[in-house]
PDB file of C-alpha atoms and ligand atoms in Angstrom:
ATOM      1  CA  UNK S   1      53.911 -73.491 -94.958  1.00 94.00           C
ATOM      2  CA  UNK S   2      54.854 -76.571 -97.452  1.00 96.00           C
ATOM      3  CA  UNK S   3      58.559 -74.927 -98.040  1.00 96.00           C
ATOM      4  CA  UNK S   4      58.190 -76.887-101.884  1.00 96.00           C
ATOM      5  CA  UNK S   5      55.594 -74.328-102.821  1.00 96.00           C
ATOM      6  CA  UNK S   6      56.225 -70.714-104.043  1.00 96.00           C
ATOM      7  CA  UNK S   7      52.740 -68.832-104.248  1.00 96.00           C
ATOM      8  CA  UNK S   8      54.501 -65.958-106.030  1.00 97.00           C
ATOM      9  CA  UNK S   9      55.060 -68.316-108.826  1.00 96.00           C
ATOM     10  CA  UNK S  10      52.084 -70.660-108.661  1.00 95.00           C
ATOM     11  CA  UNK S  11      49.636 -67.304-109.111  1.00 95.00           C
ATOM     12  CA  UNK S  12      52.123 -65.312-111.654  1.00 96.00           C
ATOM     13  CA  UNK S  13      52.476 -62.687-109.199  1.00 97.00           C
ATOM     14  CA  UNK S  14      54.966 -60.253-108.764  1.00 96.00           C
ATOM     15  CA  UNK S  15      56.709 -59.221-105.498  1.00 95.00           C
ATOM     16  CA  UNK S  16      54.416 -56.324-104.133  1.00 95.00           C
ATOM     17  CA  UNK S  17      51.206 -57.933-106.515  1.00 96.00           C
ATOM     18  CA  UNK S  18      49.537 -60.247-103.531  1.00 97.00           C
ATOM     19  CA  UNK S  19      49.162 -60.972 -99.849  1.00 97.00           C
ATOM     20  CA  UNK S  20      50.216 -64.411 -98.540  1.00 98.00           C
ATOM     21  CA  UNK S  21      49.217 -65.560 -95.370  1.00 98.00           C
ATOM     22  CA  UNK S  22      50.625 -69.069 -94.678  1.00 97.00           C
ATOM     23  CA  UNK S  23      50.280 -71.741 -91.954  1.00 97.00           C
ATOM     24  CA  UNK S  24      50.514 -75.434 -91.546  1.00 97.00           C
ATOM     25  CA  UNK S  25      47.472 -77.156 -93.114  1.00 97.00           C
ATOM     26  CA  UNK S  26      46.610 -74.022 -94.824  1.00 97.00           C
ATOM     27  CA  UNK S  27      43.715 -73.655 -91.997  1.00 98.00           C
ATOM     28  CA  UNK S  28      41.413 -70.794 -91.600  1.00 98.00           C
ATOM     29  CA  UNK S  29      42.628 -69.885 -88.352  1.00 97.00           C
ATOM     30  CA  UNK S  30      41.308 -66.863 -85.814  1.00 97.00           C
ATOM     31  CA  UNK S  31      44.642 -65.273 -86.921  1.00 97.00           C
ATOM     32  CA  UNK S  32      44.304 -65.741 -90.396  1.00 98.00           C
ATOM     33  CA  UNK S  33      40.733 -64.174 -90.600  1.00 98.00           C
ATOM     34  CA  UNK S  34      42.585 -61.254 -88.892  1.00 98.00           C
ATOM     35  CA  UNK S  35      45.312 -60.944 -91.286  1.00 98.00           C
ATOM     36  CA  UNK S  36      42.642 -61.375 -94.010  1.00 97.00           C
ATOM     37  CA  UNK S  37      40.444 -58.476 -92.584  1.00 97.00           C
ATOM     38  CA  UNK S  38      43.087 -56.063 -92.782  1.00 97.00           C
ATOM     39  CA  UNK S  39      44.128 -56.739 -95.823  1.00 97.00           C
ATOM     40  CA  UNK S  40      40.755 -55.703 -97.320  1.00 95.00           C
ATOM     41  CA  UNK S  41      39.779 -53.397 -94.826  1.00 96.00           C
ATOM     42  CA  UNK S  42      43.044 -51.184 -94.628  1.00 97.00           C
ATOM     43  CA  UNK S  43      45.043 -52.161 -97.724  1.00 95.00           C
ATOM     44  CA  UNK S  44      41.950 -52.867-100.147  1.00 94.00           C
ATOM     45  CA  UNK S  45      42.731 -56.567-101.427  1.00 95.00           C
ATOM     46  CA  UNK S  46      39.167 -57.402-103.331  1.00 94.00           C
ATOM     47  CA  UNK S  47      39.908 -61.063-103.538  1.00 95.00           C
ATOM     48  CA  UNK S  48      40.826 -64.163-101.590  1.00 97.00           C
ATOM     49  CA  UNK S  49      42.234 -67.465-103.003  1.00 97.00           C
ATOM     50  CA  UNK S  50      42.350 -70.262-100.201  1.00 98.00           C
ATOM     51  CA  UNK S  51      45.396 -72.938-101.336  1.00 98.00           C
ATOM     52  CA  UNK S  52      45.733 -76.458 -99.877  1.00 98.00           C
ATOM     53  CA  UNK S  53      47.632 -78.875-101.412  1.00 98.00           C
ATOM     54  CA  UNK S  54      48.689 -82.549-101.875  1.00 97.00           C
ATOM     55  CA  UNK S  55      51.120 -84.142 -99.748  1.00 97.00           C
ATOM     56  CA  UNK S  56      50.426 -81.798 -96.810  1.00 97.00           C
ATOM     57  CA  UNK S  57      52.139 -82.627 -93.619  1.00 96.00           C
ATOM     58  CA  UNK S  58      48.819 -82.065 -91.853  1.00 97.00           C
ATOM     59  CA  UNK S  59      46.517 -84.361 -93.660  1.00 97.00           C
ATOM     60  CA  UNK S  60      45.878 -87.481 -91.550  1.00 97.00           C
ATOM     61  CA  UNK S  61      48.551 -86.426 -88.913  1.00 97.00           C
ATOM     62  CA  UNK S  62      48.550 -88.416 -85.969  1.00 97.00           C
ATOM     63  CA  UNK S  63      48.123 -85.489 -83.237  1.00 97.00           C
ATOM     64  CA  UNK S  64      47.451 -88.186 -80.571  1.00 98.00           C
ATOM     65  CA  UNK S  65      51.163 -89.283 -81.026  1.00 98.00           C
ATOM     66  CA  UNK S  66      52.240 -85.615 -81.827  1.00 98.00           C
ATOM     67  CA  UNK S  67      50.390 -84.582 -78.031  1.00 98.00           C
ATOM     68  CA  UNK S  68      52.001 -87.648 -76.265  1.00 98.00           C
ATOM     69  CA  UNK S  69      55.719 -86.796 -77.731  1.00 98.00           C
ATOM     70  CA  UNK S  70      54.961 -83.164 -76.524  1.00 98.00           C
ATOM     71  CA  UNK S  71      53.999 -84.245 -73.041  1.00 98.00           C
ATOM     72  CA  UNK S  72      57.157 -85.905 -72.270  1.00 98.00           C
ATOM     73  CA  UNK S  73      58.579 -82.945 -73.149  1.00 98.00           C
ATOM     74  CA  UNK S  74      56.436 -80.986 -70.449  1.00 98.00           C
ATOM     75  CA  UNK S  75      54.964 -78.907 -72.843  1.00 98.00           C
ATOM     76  CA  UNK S  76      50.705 -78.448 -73.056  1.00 98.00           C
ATOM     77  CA  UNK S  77      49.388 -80.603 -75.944  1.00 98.00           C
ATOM     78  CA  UNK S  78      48.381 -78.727 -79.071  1.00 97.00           C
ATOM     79  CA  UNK S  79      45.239 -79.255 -81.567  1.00 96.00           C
ATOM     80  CA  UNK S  80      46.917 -79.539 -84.646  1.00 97.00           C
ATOM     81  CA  UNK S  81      43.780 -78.908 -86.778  1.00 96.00           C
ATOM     82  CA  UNK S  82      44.606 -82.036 -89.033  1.00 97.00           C
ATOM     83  CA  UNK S  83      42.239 -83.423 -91.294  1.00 97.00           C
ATOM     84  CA  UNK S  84      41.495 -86.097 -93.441  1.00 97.00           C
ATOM     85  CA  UNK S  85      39.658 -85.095 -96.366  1.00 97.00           C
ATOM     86  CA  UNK S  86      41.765 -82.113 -97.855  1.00 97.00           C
ATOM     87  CA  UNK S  87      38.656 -80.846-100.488  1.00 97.00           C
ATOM     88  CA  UNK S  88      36.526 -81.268 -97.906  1.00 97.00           C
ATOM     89  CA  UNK S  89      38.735 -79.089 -95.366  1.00 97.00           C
ATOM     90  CA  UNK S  90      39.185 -76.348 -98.659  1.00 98.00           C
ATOM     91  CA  UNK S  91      35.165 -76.528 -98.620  1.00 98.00           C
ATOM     92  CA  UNK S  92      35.124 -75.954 -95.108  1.00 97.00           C
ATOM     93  CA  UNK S  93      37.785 -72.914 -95.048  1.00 98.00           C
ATOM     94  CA  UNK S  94      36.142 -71.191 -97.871  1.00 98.00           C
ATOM     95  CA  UNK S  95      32.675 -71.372 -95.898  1.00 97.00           C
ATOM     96  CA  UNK S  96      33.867 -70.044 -92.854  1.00 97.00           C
ATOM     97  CA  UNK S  97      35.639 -66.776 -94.787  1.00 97.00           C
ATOM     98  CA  UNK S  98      32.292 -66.266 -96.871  1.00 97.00           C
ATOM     99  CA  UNK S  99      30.210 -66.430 -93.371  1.00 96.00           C
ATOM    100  CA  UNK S 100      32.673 -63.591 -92.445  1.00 96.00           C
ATOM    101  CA  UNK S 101      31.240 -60.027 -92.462  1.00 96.00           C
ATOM    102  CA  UNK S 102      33.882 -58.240 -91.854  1.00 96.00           C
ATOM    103  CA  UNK S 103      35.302 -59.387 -94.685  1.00 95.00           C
ATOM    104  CA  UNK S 104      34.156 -57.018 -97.896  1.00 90.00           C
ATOM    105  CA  UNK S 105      34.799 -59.480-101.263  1.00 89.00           C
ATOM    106  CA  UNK S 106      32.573 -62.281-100.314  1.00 87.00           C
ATOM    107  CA  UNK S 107      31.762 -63.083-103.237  1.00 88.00           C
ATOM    108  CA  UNK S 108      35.365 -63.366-104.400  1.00 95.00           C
ATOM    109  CA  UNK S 109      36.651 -66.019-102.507  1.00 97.00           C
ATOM    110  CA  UNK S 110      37.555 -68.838-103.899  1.00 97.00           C
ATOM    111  CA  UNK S 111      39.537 -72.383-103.154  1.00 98.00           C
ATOM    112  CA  UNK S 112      42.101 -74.320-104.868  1.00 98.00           C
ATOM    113  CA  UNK S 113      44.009 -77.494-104.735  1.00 98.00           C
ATOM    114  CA  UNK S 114      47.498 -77.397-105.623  1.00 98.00           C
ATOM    115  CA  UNK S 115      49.224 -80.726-106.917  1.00 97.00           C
ATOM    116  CA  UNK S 116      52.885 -80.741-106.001  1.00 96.00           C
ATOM    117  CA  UNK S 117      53.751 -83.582-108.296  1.00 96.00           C
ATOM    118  CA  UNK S 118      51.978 -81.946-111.546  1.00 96.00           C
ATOM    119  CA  UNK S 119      52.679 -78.658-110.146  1.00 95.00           C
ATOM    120  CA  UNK S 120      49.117 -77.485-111.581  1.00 95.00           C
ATOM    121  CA  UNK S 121      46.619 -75.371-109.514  1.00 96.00           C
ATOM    122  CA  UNK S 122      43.039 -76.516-109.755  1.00 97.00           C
ATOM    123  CA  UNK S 123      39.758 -74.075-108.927  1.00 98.00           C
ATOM    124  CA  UNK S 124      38.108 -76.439-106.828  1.00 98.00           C
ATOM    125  CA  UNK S 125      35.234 -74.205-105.185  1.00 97.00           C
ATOM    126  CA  UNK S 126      34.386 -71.037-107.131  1.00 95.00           C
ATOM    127  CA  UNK S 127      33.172 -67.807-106.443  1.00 88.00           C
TER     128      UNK S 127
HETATM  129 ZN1  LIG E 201      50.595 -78.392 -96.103  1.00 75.02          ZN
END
């Protein structure tokens, strides 16, 4: 979601070349999975590259506060999915898609870190 990052130009990819499926914290969400299954399923995509990156708004987020701000508002609180530990989290996310079956490229998943102040892409769990 990190509006500082352009995937098309992180991965070389050209308008029409990839699937990007965004969200805050990069999380692998019910909704992503569902994105991700028709993507492969219905518009054959043989690969998946899970991207977190430094300086995310979600890492360490104080959801307690976040929850409290929202109840004064009236509204329901919300679990923000934050996190501490973001290769840990990337470790995490890639597990869950491989212990997918309905997705078809298991064994083409893979998870990188992106640093926003080098502006380099690191593999950090291969396939
Ligand atoms: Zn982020």
């Amino acid at each position: 979601m990190d509006t500082r990052i352009d995937p098309w130009r992180i991965l070389n990819a050209g308008v029409g070349d990839i699937h990007v499926i965004r969200n805050a914290g990069a999380l692998v969400t019910d909704d992503v999975e569902r994105s991700l299954v028709l993507s492969q399923r219905e518009l054959q995509t043989t690969r998946v590259d899970l991207i977190m990156h430094t300086e995310c708004g979600v890492l360490n987020l104080d959801e307690a506060a976040l929850n409290a701000r929202l109840a004064e508002d009236g509204a329901d609180p919300i679990r923000t999915g934050t996190f501490s530990d973001l290769e840990a989290e990337l470790r995490r996310g890639v597990a869950l898609l491989r212990a997918n079956p309905a997705l078809k490229t298991r064994s083409a998943i893979r998870g990188y870190l992106y640093d926003l102040s080098a502006s380099n892409l690191r593999l950090v769990v291969d396939a």
